[in-house]
Amino acid sequence: VVGGAGASAGGSKVQINHLSAGRIPNGASVERVVPNQTLQGESIRVELNRTDFSDVQRVTEAINRRIRMTAGGDGRLAVPMDARVVEVPLPRDPARRVGFLAELESMDVALSDAPAKVIVNARTGSVVMNQSVVLAPSAVAHGNLSVTVSSTPVVSQPGAFSGGQTVAGQVSDITVRQEGGAVMMLPKAAQLKDLVRALNTLGATPQDLIAILQALQAAGSLKAEIEII
C-alpha cells in the first residue's frame, strides 16, 4: 500500500496512487481490570519483544548471574522455555520478591543486532531502514507512468432566430506520459551508508523508491524485511 495525492477543479481531476490510508495504534481498549497474579506463583515468565534464540540465551545468562550474586532464586536458576520466553524462579520469601524483580528490571543485557528491516509509511511515503540492511549487486530499470484526464466545459450557442437550443458539453483530453526506464547497476552495499549512496544514484522519488525496494526484495537482492505502517 502506497500513499498518494490528488486534486480536482472544474471537472479536471489528477490522482496519484491511493488517497487514504489509516492505522489503529492499539487496536482495542481493555475496560475491565485484569487480575495481577505476578507474585503469587513460584516463578514468573519473562517474554522478549522479539523471537531470537541468541537474545533469550543472553538474557538467561544475565539473570542467572544476578541470581548467583543475590541468591534470589534460592539455588534455582532461570531456564529458557523457547526463543522468546525465560522462566525465572522467585524467592520463596514473599518479602524479597518485589526487590528481586526490581533488580531484574534494572539489568543491562547486550542483545544481538536487530534484524534487517525497512519501514515504509504508506501515508507520507517515508522510508526508514536500519544498519543491518544489505543490498546485493543488482540492475534496476524503473519508469514513471502518469495518466492525466482533463475536461473543459464548452457551450454550443445557436444562431439568432434559428430556433435551436443552447447545449452545454465537455471536451476531454487524456494525456499519458512515461519517463525513465534506463537500466542502472546497483553495487553491493554491506553498510547503511553504502546502501544510501547506491539508492541515491537512482534519483527516484520516495514513492518510486518504495516500489523499487519491494522489487529488490522479491528478486532476493535486498536482504531485509519490508514493513508497511
XYZ file of C-alpha atoms in Angstrom:
229
model
C 0.000 0.000 0.000
C 1.449 3.339 -1.049
C 0.092 6.755 -0.134
C -0.657 9.329 -2.782
C -2.154 12.699 -3.610
C -4.976 14.066 -5.700
C -6.576 17.313 -6.834
C -9.651 18.291 -8.833
C -11.161 21.530 -10.115
C -13.630 22.479 -12.811
C -14.217 18.921 -13.899
C -10.492 18.069 -14.131
C -9.004 15.506 -11.779
C -5.491 14.203 -11.107
C -4.786 11.316 -8.729
C -1.539 9.564 -7.764
C -1.793 6.193 -6.001
C -4.188 5.820 -3.032
C -5.631 8.926 -1.384
C -6.492 7.440 2.008
C -4.733 5.150 4.461
C -5.349 4.533 8.166
C -3.863 2.831 11.169
C -5.306 1.808 14.551
C -2.453 2.295 17.088
C -3.508 -0.279 19.680
C -6.477 -1.974 18.050
C -8.609 -2.318 21.177
C -9.182 -0.956 24.673
C -9.414 -3.139 27.788
C -12.136 -1.731 30.046
C -12.249 -4.467 32.695
C -9.404 -4.722 35.203
C -7.232 -7.790 34.657
C -6.199 -9.542 37.923
C -2.446 -9.354 38.539
C -1.002 -12.589 39.886
C 2.648 -11.898 39.096
C 3.914 -12.514 42.635
C 1.570 -15.371 43.532
C 3.415 -18.309 41.930
C 6.839 -19.866 42.360
C 8.203 -18.296 39.180
C 7.500 -15.710 36.515
C 7.956 -15.779 32.769
C 9.880 -13.022 31.040
C 8.815 -12.568 27.420
C 11.093 -10.752 24.991
C 9.813 -8.289 22.418
C 11.162 -10.355 19.541
C 11.844 -14.028 18.934
C 15.575 -14.746 18.899
C 17.486 -17.700 20.363
C 20.648 -15.633 20.837
C 18.811 -12.938 22.771
C 16.939 -15.371 25.007
C 20.216 -17.154 25.844
C 21.932 -13.873 26.728
C 19.010 -12.810 28.922
C 19.025 -16.188 30.694
C 22.753 -15.981 31.410
C 22.445 -12.404 32.716
C 19.558 -13.356 35.026
C 21.430 -16.382 36.361
C 24.488 -14.240 37.108
C 22.296 -11.905 39.118
C 20.629 -14.843 40.892
C 24.023 -16.271 41.916
C 25.120 -12.880 43.236
C 21.984 -12.248 45.284
C 20.745 -15.809 45.914
C 17.424 -14.569 44.622
C 16.224 -17.914 43.320
C 17.199 -19.899 46.447
C 19.522 -22.085 44.402
C 17.214 -22.356 41.402
C 18.202 -20.871 38.046
C 16.342 -19.293 35.146
C 15.514 -21.598 32.245
C 14.752 -20.583 28.623
C 11.435 -22.077 27.512
C 11.728 -21.212 23.816
C 13.181 -18.479 21.605
C 11.184 -15.781 23.386
C 10.287 -16.797 26.966
C 12.513 -17.255 30.038
C 11.137 -18.788 33.238
C 12.652 -17.087 36.293
C 12.286 -18.568 39.817
C 11.087 -16.194 42.523
C 12.468 -16.081 46.085
C 10.454 -18.218 48.462
C 10.285 -15.309 50.890
C 7.402 -13.066 49.666
C 9.083 -10.008 51.194
C 12.067 -10.372 48.836
C 10.139 -10.791 45.607
C 9.494 -7.131 44.834
C 13.157 -6.244 45.360
C 14.259 -9.201 43.238
C 12.035 -8.111 40.341
C 13.291 -4.537 40.703
C 16.844 -5.822 40.233
C 15.806 -7.749 37.134
C 14.262 -4.616 35.622
C 17.485 -2.649 36.096
C 19.723 -5.200 34.358
C 21.517 -4.233 31.152
C 21.761 -7.015 28.571
C 23.728 -6.633 25.332
C 21.365 -8.063 22.738
C 22.216 -9.164 19.229
C 21.835 -6.823 16.268
C 18.288 -6.068 15.199
C 17.055 -7.965 12.132
C 17.320 -6.146 8.830
C 14.118 -4.188 8.329
C 12.780 -1.418 6.083
C 9.840 0.614 7.441
C 7.565 2.296 4.886
C 4.983 4.926 5.852
C 2.096 4.487 3.423
C 0.690 7.968 4.096
C 3.780 10.115 3.689
C 5.992 7.892 1.546
C 8.781 7.955 4.163
C 11.300 5.101 4.039
C 13.427 4.226 7.094
C 15.926 1.355 7.276
C 18.341 0.143 9.937
C 22.039 -0.604 9.636
C 21.500 -4.356 9.186
C 20.033 -3.937 5.690
C 22.304 -5.370 2.984
C 21.982 -4.914 -0.779
C 23.411 -7.451 -3.227
C 24.603 -6.367 -6.706
C 21.572 -5.816 -8.927
C 20.305 -3.971 -12.004
C 17.234 -1.719 -11.816
C 15.099 -0.179 -14.567
C 12.210 1.919 -13.311
C 9.930 4.246 -15.249
C 7.089 6.529 -14.195
C 3.726 6.266 -15.895
C 1.211 9.070 -15.287
C -2.267 9.460 -16.769
C -3.944 12.889 -16.737
C -7.594 13.386 -17.695
C -8.763 16.977 -18.287
C -12.337 18.056 -19.034
C -13.156 21.532 -20.387
C -16.798 22.734 -20.377
C -17.998 24.149 -23.741
C -21.281 25.777 -24.749
C -22.868 25.490 -28.211
C -24.855 28.671 -28.882
C -27.278 28.542 -31.879
C -27.620 31.463 -34.231
C -30.244 34.158 -33.769
C -33.823 33.249 -34.867
C -32.656 29.722 -35.787
C -34.956 28.046 -33.283
C -32.117 25.990 -31.839
C -31.309 25.428 -28.186
C -28.184 26.195 -26.230
C -26.353 22.947 -25.442
C -23.592 22.521 -22.852
C -20.936 19.873 -23.356
C -17.449 18.879 -22.372
C -14.213 18.334 -24.250
C -11.988 15.692 -22.638
C -8.235 15.493 -23.066
C -6.307 12.410 -21.922
C -2.520 12.581 -21.629
C -0.287 9.577 -20.949
C 3.347 10.276 -20.079
C 6.096 7.783 -19.356
C 9.516 8.757 -18.039
C 12.720 6.917 -17.245
C 13.328 3.263 -17.964
C 17.129 3.211 -18.233
C 18.850 0.218 -16.650
C 21.153 1.193 -13.777
C 23.618 -1.010 -11.924
C 23.486 -1.007 -8.127
C 26.725 -2.196 -6.483
C 26.912 -4.370 -3.402
C 26.198 -2.416 -0.211
C 27.199 -4.100 3.043
C 26.797 -0.974 5.187
C 23.991 1.538 5.571
C 25.995 4.441 4.117
C 26.822 2.363 1.019
C 23.157 1.425 0.612
C 22.052 5.072 0.833
C 24.670 6.082 -1.730
C 23.568 3.322 -4.107
C 19.876 4.209 -3.849
C 20.592 7.914 -4.327
C 22.145 7.148 -7.708
C 18.685 6.160 -8.946
C 17.336 9.671 -8.367
C 13.932 8.205 -7.502
C 11.187 9.895 -5.514
C 10.147 8.334 -2.180
C 7.072 6.803 -3.822
C 9.197 5.256 -6.573
C 11.751 4.100 -4.016
C 9.081 2.056 -2.234
C 8.276 0.155 -5.410
C 11.983 -0.344 -6.159
C 12.691 -1.720 -2.673
C 9.774 -4.138 -2.932
C 11.034 -5.357 -6.297
C 14.588 -5.753 -4.969
C 13.290 -7.819 -2.067
C 11.234 -10.025 -4.385
C 14.337 -10.581 -6.536
C 16.401 -11.557 -3.486
C 18.796 -8.608 -3.763
C 17.533 -6.717 -0.700
C 18.332 -8.680 2.451
C 15.663 -7.184 4.680
C 12.034 -7.366 5.745
C 9.740 -4.609 4.467
C 7.062 -3.449 6.920
C 4.317 -1.030 5.857
C 2.751 1.133 8.575
